[in-house]
Amino acid sequence: MANYIIGSGWWCADGSERDTNPNRKLIGDDKVRAVAFFEQWLSAIQAFTLPSAIVVVDSNAPRKPDSALRRSVKWVELPFNAKHAADHLGQWSGWLRSTMVGGNYALASEADYFVYIEQDCLVGGVDIIEHCIEAMTKGIMFGSGEKTPQPIQQSFFIIKRQKIAPFLKNLADLKGKDKELSPEWKFVFATWRPFVLASNLGLLQGKTIRKAVARIAGKLFYDELPLTGGRTRPIKFEAPFVYFQHGSLEEIDLFASHFLPVDKPREQPSE
């Protein structure tokens, strides 16, 4: 059985998210950005996956889940809120920092895989991660960017141990800030070192060259999840495996009716 670490991030505003991150485009019901949603997110992971650990990177959020829920995972506190990629502080957005911290935790733990499941992303189906790993051939797996404004999706992705260190180094070495170069494009470029070097030289800015890079990377350097979902619609809740983010109240209820509740959470590996 594969040994994998699940990483995620955490941010919950004390008040309106529209006031905290005014340049962020808010999609889905406000429930997915509320404290209570964490319990549903965690319940789905405990029902359908068997991680060695769950690592949640908190961007100094003023509101947090109940302490008992936080103790059930590896809760890592960052010293400040770097904010959303649309208008962040420092080199990286809070989201990208959560992937870097979680990935390094998986690397230091010698996990076979680093799996990221975003805080507003629900996954359904027993052994959904094992199902994806079986389809992996290149060591890196992202969601399809089809029908989205970006080349890939990142709410659920998987990286094999041998690829974690070079991927994280490539991410860190990209000179563009998240507000200048989207995290989705950073992920594509980070799959191959020459892309990083070319990006830093300003050679990958045009639409035509980026389309070519996306085609090359998708063919040679990463797999797509063998699932439809993420931010694309409609969601096929009748499928054996499902993942989606930005859920509406109707979609969250449909997910629960198809996949939850389960009799009990799966027995997690002992530490």
Short mmCIF file of C-alpha atoms in Angstrom, two decimals:
data_model
loop_
_atom_site.label_atom_id
_atom_site.label_comp_id
_atom_site.label_asym_id
_atom_site.label_seq_id
_atom_site.Cartn_x
_atom_site.Cartn_y
_atom_site.Cartn_z
CA MET A 1 0.00 0.00 0.00
CA ALA A 2 1.29 3.43 -0.94
CA ASN A 3 2.51 5.65 1.87
CA TYR A 4 1.27 9.17 1.20
CA ILE A 5 0.94 12.49 2.99
CA ILE A 6 -2.09 14.67 2.33
CA GLY A 7 -1.43 18.40 2.47
CA SER A 8 -3.79 21.35 2.47
CA GLY A 9 -3.99 24.98 3.48
CA TRP A 10 -6.23 26.91 5.80
CA TRP A 11 -7.63 30.40 5.69
CA CYS A 12 -10.88 31.68 7.17
CA ALA A 13 -11.58 35.39 7.48
CA ASP A 14 -12.95 37.02 10.61
CA GLY A 15 -15.80 38.69 8.75
CA SER A 16 -16.29 39.06 5.02
CA GLU A 17 -13.73 37.44 2.74
CA ARG A 18 -14.63 40.15 0.23
CA ASP A 19 -13.21 42.74 2.61
CA THR A 20 -10.05 40.73 3.41
CA ASN A 21 -9.24 39.80 -0.21
CA PRO A 22 -11.17 42.30 -2.38
CA ASN A 23 -9.40 41.22 -5.59
CA ARG A 24 -10.22 37.55 -5.10
CA LYS A 25 -12.96 36.11 -7.28
CA LEU A 26 -15.24 34.18 -4.92
CA ILE A 27 -16.86 31.11 -6.47
CA GLY A 28 -19.22 28.69 -4.77
CA ASP A 29 -21.28 29.12 -1.63
CA ASP A 30 -19.77 30.91 1.36
CA LYS A 31 -20.14 27.63 3.25
CA VAL A 32 -16.94 26.32 1.63
CA ARG A 33 -15.03 29.25 3.15
CA ALA A 34 -16.54 28.84 6.63
CA VAL A 35 -14.99 27.17 9.68
CA ALA A 36 -17.61 24.41 9.82
CA PHE A 37 -16.73 23.14 6.35
CA PHE A 38 -13.41 21.79 7.64
CA GLU A 39 -15.18 18.97 9.45
CA GLN A 40 -16.94 17.85 6.26
CA TRP A 41 -13.66 18.10 4.31
CA LEU A 42 -11.85 16.02 6.93
CA SER A 43 -14.67 13.47 7.19
CA ALA A 44 -14.48 12.79 3.46
CA ILE A 45 -10.72 12.32 3.60
CA GLN A 46 -11.00 9.97 6.57
CA ALA A 47 -13.76 8.00 4.83
CA PHE A 48 -12.08 7.50 1.47
CA THR A 49 -8.30 7.75 1.93
CA LEU A 50 -5.57 6.30 4.13
CA PRO A 51 -2.82 8.93 4.48
CA SER A 52 0.16 8.53 6.78
CA ALA A 53 -0.58 12.06 7.94
CA ILE A 54 -2.69 15.07 7.05
CA VAL A 55 -0.77 18.35 7.11
CA VAL A 56 -2.74 21.61 7.18
CA VAL A 57 -0.82 24.87 6.75
CA ASP A 58 -2.63 27.76 8.41
CA SER A 59 -1.96 31.23 6.97
CA ASN A 60 -2.38 32.90 10.36
CA ALA A 61 -6.17 32.74 10.01
CA PRO A 62 -8.21 34.59 12.64
CA ARG A 63 -10.81 31.80 12.66
CA LYS A 64 -9.85 28.15 13.00
CA PRO A 65 -11.59 24.79 13.31
CA ASP A 66 -12.28 23.31 16.73
CA SER A 67 -9.12 22.41 18.64
CA ALA A 68 -10.04 18.70 18.68
CA LEU A 69 -10.19 18.68 14.88
CA ARG A 70 -6.87 20.51 14.66
CA ARG A 71 -5.27 17.94 16.94
CA SER A 72 -6.39 15.15 14.60
CA VAL A 73 -4.06 16.50 11.87
CA LYS A 74 -0.59 18.06 11.70
CA TRP A 75 -1.51 21.73 12.07
CA VAL A 76 1.27 24.12 10.97
CA GLU A 77 0.95 27.83 11.69
CA LEU A 78 2.57 30.40 9.41
CA PRO A 79 3.49 33.75 10.99
CA PHE A 80 1.35 35.92 8.68
CA ASN A 81 -1.34 35.81 6.02
CA ALA A 82 0.27 36.11 2.60
CA LYS A 83 -3.24 36.41 1.08
CA HIS A 84 -4.64 35.31 -2.25
CA ALA A 85 -2.63 34.98 -5.47
CA ALA A 86 -4.52 37.91 -6.99
CA ASP A 87 -3.05 40.34 -4.45
CA HIS A 88 -0.56 38.64 -2.14
CA LEU A 89 2.28 39.69 0.13
CA GLY A 90 5.88 38.66 -0.51
CA GLN A 91 7.00 36.26 -3.20
CA TRP A 92 4.22 33.68 -2.87
CA SER A 93 0.53 33.57 -2.05
CA GLY A 94 -0.72 31.75 1.02
CA TRP A 95 -1.96 28.89 -1.14
CA LEU A 96 1.41 28.31 -2.80
CA ARG A 97 3.14 28.46 0.58
CA SER A 98 0.83 25.70 1.82
CA THR A 99 1.84 23.44 -1.08
CA MET A 100 5.53 24.12 -0.47
CA VAL A 101 5.33 23.44 3.28
CA GLY A 102 3.21 20.33 2.78
CA GLY A 103 5.46 19.04 0.03
CA ASN A 104 8.56 19.48 2.17
CA TYR A 105 6.84 17.68 5.05
CA ALA A 106 6.13 14.74 2.74
CA LEU A 107 9.71 14.82 1.48
CA ALA A 108 11.16 14.85 5.01
CA SER A 109 8.79 12.04 6.00
CA GLU A 110 10.00 9.90 3.08
CA ALA A 111 6.43 9.45 1.93
CA ASP A 112 5.95 7.67 -1.38
CA TYR A 113 3.62 10.45 -2.56
CA PHE A 114 2.59 13.97 -1.68
CA VAL A 115 -1.13 14.52 -2.24
CA TYR A 116 -2.71 17.95 -2.03
CA ILE A 117 -6.44 18.43 -1.41
CA GLU A 118 -7.50 22.06 -1.17
CA GLN A 119 -9.58 23.19 1.81
CA ASP A 120 -12.72 23.69 -0.32
CA CYS A 121 -12.25 20.47 -2.31
CA LEU A 122 -14.28 17.37 -1.47
CA VAL A 123 -13.16 13.91 -2.58
CA GLY A 124 -15.43 10.87 -2.76
CA GLY A 125 -14.93 7.16 -3.40
CA VAL A 126 -13.02 4.54 -1.41
CA ASP A 127 -9.35 4.43 -2.49
CA ILE A 128 -9.69 7.47 -4.74
CA ILE A 129 -6.00 8.27 -4.30
CA GLU A 130 -4.91 4.69 -5.01
CA HIS A 131 -7.10 4.80 -8.13
CA CYS A 132 -5.23 7.87 -9.34
CA ILE A 133 -1.80 6.49 -8.46
CA GLU A 134 -2.49 3.37 -10.52
CA ALA A 135 -2.93 5.61 -13.57
CA MET A 136 0.25 7.60 -12.91
CA THR A 137 3.15 7.14 -15.33
CA LYS A 138 5.16 10.38 -15.08
CA GLY A 139 5.36 10.92 -11.31
CA ILE A 140 3.33 14.16 -11.34
CA MET A 141 -0.45 14.35 -11.71
CA PHE A 142 -2.65 17.46 -12.00
CA GLY A 143 -6.30 18.02 -12.76
CA SER A 144 -7.26 18.75 -16.35
CA GLY A 145 -7.49 22.42 -17.22
CA GLU A 146 -10.12 21.78 -19.89
CA LYS A 147 -13.08 24.17 -19.61
CA THR A 148 -11.14 26.35 -17.17
CA PRO A 149 -9.16 29.57 -17.76
CA GLN A 150 -5.91 27.89 -16.69
CA PRO A 151 -3.77 25.09 -18.21
CA ILE A 152 -4.27 22.75 -15.23
CA GLN A 153 -6.20 22.45 -11.96
CA GLN A 154 -4.55 22.25 -8.53
CA SER A 155 -7.29 21.58 -5.99
CA PHE A 156 -6.23 17.90 -6.03
CA PHE A 157 -2.82 16.82 -7.26
CA ILE A 158 -0.27 14.07 -6.60
CA ILE A 159 3.54 14.01 -6.79
CA LYS A 160 5.71 10.91 -6.43
CA ARG A 161 8.62 10.97 -3.99
CA GLN A 162 11.35 11.11 -6.66
CA LYS A 163 9.73 14.20 -8.19
CA ILE A 164 8.96 16.16 -5.00
CA ALA A 165 12.39 17.75 -4.40
CA PRO A 166 13.04 18.90 -7.99
CA PHE A 167 9.47 20.12 -8.34
CA LEU A 168 9.67 22.19 -5.15
CA LYS A 169 13.05 23.60 -6.14
CA ASN A 170 11.69 24.59 -9.53
CA LEU A 171 8.72 26.32 -7.90
CA ALA A 172 10.98 28.25 -5.53
CA ASP A 173 13.33 29.25 -8.33
CA LEU A 174 10.66 30.81 -10.54
CA LYS A 175 11.23 34.56 -10.29
CA GLY A 176 7.72 35.75 -11.07
CA LYS A 177 5.42 36.45 -8.15
CA ASP A 178 2.07 34.67 -8.06
CA LYS A 179 0.24 37.86 -9.04
CA GLU A 180 2.46 38.05 -12.15
CA LEU A 181 2.65 34.35 -13.01
CA SER A 182 -0.31 32.30 -11.85
CA PRO A 183 0.30 29.27 -9.61
CA GLU A 184 -1.20 27.08 -12.35
CA TRP A 185 1.42 28.18 -14.85
CA LYS A 186 4.11 27.89 -12.18
CA PHE A 187 3.13 24.26 -11.72
CA VAL A 188 3.37 23.59 -15.44
CA PHE A 189 6.78 25.26 -15.67
CA ALA A 190 8.03 23.46 -12.54
CA THR A 191 7.63 20.05 -14.20
CA TRP A 192 10.83 20.58 -16.23
CA ARG A 193 13.91 22.64 -15.33
CA PRO A 194 14.39 24.22 -18.80
CA PHE A 195 10.89 25.72 -18.52
CA VAL A 196 11.96 27.45 -15.30
CA LEU A 197 15.09 28.87 -16.89
CA ALA A 198 13.17 30.04 -19.96
CA SER A 199 10.47 31.66 -17.82
CA ASN A 200 13.06 33.51 -15.74
CA LEU A 201 14.53 34.89 -18.95
CA GLY A 202 11.10 36.17 -19.99
CA LEU A 203 10.79 33.75 -22.91
CA LEU A 204 7.44 32.16 -21.98
CA GLN A 205 5.12 35.14 -21.84
CA GLY A 206 3.21 34.93 -25.12
CA LYS A 207 0.00 32.93 -25.55
CA THR A 208 1.37 30.89 -28.44
CA ILE A 209 4.52 29.78 -26.64
CA ARG A 210 2.57 29.00 -23.48
CA LYS A 211 0.15 26.82 -25.40
CA ALA A 212 3.13 24.95 -26.81
CA VAL A 213 4.65 24.56 -23.34
CA ALA A 214 1.36 23.25 -21.96
CA ARG A 215 1.13 20.66 -24.76
CA ILE A 216 4.72 19.52 -24.23
CA ALA A 217 4.40 19.34 -20.45
CA GLY A 218 1.10 17.47 -20.65
CA LYS A 219 2.56 14.95 -23.06
CA LEU A 220 5.95 14.40 -21.41
CA PHE A 221 6.09 15.62 -17.80
CA TYR A 222 2.77 15.19 -16.02
CA ASP A 223 -0.34 13.03 -16.10
CA GLU A 224 -3.91 14.22 -15.75
CA LEU A 225 -6.06 12.89 -12.95
CA PRO A 226 -8.23 10.01 -14.25
CA LEU A 227 -11.23 11.97 -12.98
CA THR A 228 -13.33 14.87 -14.14
CA GLY A 229 -14.16 17.53 -11.61
CA GLY A 230 -12.42 20.26 -9.71
CA ARG A 231 -13.95 23.50 -10.87
CA THR A 232 -15.48 22.06 -14.06
CA ARG A 233 -19.19 21.43 -14.29
CA PRO A 234 -21.42 19.45 -14.36
CA ILE A 235 -20.21 17.10 -11.62
CA LYS A 236 -20.95 13.41 -12.17
CA PHE A 237 -21.96 12.43 -8.65
CA GLU A 238 -23.00 8.99 -9.84
CA ALA A 239 -19.38 8.17 -10.75
CA PRO A 240 -17.42 5.88 -8.39
CA PHE A 241 -14.85 8.64 -7.77
CA VAL A 242 -15.52 12.36 -7.50
CA TYR A 243 -13.59 15.50 -6.62
CA PHE A 244 -14.83 19.07 -6.84
CA GLN A 245 -14.29 22.51 -5.38
CA HIS A 246 -16.22 25.81 -5.30
CA GLY A 247 -19.34 23.85 -4.43
CA SER A 248 -22.83 25.31 -4.28
CA LEU A 249 -25.15 24.27 -1.45
CA GLU A 250 -26.96 21.96 -3.87
CA GLU A 251 -23.70 20.33 -4.97
CA ILE A 252 -22.50 19.85 -1.40
CA ASP A 253 -25.82 18.21 -0.51
CA LEU A 254 -25.66 15.97 -3.59
CA PHE A 255 -22.15 14.90 -2.65
CA ALA A 256 -23.28 14.05 0.87
CA SER A 257 -26.26 12.05 -0.38
CA HIS A 258 -24.08 10.00 -2.74
CA PHE A 259 -20.98 9.48 -0.58
CA LEU A 260 -21.74 10.33 3.05
CA PRO A 261 -22.22 9.37 5.78
CA VAL A 262 -20.13 6.23 5.99
CA ASP A 263 -20.44 3.74 8.85
CA LYS A 264 -17.16 4.91 10.34
CA PRO A 265 -13.92 6.52 9.19
CA ARG A 266 -11.37 4.12 7.74
CA GLU A 267 -8.66 3.03 10.16
CA GLN A 268 -5.78 5.43 9.63
CA PRO A 269 -2.15 4.20 9.73
CA SER A 270 -0.62 4.38 13.18
CA GLU A 271 2.21 6.88 13.64
#
